[in-house]
mmCIF file of C-alpha atoms in Angstrom:
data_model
loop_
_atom_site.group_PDB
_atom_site.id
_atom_site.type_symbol
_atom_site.label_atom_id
_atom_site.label_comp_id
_atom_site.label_asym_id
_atom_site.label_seq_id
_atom_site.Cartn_x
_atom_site.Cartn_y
_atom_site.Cartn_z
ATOM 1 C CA UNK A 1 12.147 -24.542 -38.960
ATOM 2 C CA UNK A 2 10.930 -23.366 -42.319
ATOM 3 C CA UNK A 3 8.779 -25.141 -44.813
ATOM 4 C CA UNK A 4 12.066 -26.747 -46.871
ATOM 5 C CA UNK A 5 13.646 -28.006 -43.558
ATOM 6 C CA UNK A 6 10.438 -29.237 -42.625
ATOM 7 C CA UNK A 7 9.762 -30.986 -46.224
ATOM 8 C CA UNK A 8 14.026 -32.955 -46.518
ATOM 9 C CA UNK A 9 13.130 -34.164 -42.622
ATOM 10 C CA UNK A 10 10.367 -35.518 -44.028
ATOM 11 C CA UNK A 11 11.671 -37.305 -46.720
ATOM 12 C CA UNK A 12 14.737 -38.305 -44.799
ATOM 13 C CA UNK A 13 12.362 -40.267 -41.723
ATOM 14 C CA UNK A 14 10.479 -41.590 -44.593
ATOM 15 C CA UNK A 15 13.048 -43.348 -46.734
ATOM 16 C CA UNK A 16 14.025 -46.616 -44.071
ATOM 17 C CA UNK A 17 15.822 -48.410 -47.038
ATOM 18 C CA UNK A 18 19.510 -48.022 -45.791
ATOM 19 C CA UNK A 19 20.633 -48.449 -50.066
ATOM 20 C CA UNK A 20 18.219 -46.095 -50.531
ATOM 21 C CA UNK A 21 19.285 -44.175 -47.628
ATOM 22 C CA UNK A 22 23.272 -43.768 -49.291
ATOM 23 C CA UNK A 23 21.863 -42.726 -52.544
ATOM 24 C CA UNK A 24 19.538 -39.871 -50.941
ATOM 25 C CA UNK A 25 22.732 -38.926 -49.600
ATOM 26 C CA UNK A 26 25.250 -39.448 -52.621
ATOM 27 C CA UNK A 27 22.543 -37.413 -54.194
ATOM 28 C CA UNK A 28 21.763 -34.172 -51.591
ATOM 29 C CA UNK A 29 25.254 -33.766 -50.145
ATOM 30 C CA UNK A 30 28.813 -33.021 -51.493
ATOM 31 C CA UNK A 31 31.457 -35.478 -50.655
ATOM 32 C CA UNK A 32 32.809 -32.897 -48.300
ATOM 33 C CA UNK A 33 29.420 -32.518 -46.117
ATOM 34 C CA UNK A 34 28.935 -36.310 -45.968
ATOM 35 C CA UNK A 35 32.675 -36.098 -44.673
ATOM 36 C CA UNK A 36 32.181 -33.279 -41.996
ATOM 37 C CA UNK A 37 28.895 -34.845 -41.085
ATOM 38 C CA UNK A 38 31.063 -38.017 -40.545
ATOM 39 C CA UNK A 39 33.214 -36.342 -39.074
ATOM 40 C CA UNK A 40 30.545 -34.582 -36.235
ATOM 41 C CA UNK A 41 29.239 -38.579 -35.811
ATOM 42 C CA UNK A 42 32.970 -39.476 -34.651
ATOM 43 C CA UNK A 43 33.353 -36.615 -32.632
ATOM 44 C CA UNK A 44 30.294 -36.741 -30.839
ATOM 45 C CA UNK A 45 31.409 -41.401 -30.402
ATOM 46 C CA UNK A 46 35.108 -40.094 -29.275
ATOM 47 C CA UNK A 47 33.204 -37.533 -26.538
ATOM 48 C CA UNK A 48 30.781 -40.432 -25.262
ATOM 49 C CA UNK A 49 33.887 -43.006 -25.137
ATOM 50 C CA UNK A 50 35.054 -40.180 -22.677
ATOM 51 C CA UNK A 51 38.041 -39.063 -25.204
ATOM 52 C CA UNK A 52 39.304 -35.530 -23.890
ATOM 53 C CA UNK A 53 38.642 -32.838 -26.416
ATOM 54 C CA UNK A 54 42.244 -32.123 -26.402
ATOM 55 C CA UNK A 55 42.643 -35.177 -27.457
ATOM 56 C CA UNK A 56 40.138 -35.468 -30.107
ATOM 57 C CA UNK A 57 41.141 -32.110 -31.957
ATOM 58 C CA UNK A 58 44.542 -33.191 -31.975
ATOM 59 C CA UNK A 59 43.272 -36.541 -33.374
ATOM 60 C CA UNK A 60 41.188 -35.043 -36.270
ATOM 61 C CA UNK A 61 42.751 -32.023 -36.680
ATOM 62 C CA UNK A 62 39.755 -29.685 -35.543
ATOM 63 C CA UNK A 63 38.991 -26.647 -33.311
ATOM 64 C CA UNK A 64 37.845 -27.142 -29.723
ATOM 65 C CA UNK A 65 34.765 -24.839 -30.535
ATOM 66 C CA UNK A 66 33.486 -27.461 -33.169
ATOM 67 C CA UNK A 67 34.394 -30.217 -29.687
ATOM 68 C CA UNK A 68 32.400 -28.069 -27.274
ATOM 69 C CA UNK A 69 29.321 -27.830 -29.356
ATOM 70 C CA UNK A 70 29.245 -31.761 -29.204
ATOM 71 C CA UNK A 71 29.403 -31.515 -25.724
ATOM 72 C CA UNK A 72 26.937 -29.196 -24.679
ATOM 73 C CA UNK A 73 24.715 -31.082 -26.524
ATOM 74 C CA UNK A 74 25.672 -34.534 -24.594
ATOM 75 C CA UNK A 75 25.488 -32.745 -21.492
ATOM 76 C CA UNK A 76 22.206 -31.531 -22.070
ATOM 77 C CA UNK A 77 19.136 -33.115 -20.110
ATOM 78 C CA UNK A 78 17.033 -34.781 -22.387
ATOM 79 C CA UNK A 79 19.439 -35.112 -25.494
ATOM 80 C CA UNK A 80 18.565 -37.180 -28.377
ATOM 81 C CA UNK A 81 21.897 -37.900 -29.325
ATOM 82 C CA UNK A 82 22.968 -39.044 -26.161
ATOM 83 C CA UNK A 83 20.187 -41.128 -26.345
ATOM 84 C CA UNK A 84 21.357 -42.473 -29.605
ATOM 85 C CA UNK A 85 24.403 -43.136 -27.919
ATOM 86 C CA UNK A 86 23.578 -44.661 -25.213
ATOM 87 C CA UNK A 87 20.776 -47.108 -26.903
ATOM 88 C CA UNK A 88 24.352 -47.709 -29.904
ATOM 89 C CA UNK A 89 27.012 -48.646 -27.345
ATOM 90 C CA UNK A 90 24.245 -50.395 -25.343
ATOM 91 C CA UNK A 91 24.013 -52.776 -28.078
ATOM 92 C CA UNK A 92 27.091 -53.338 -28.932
ATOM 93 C CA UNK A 93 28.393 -54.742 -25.049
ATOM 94 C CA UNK A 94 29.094 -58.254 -25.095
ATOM 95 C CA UNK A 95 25.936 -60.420 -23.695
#
């Protein structure tokens, strides 16, 4: 990654104050990239709940290659997000 990439990931794993956190992004992204990231984050849930990607293009009104991406990357050995995932819906089962 290049020197700019390098410096907002930075800045973004330094600022742990989730208020904070909302402005930073209020600030750096449109309204319509905080949506489509939103959007990626539900996409990538629906996929681990096991939703079909039929089914989840149909539900959000998206293309199957913007499904597949998600995934690949869920499939992949070693994934962070599926990590993420699994440590999210982990927490969230009943004790």
């Amino acid at each position: 990654m290049d020197d700019t990439t390098d410096e907002l990931i930075e800045i973004f794993a330094r600022t742990t104050d989730r208020n904070k956190m909302e402005v930073l992004f209020r600030e750096i992204f449109t309204a319509n990239e905080i949506n489509t990231l939103s959007l990626r984050w539900q996409l990538l849930k629906d996929l681990y709940e096991g939703k079909t990607q039929r089914k989840i293009a149909a539900e959000h009104k998206i293309s199957l290659c913007k499904i597949t991406r998600g995934s690949k990357i869920l499939k992949t050995r070693g994934s962070y997000l599926k990590k993420i995932l699994d440590e999210l819906y982990q927490s969230r089962k009943p004790s």
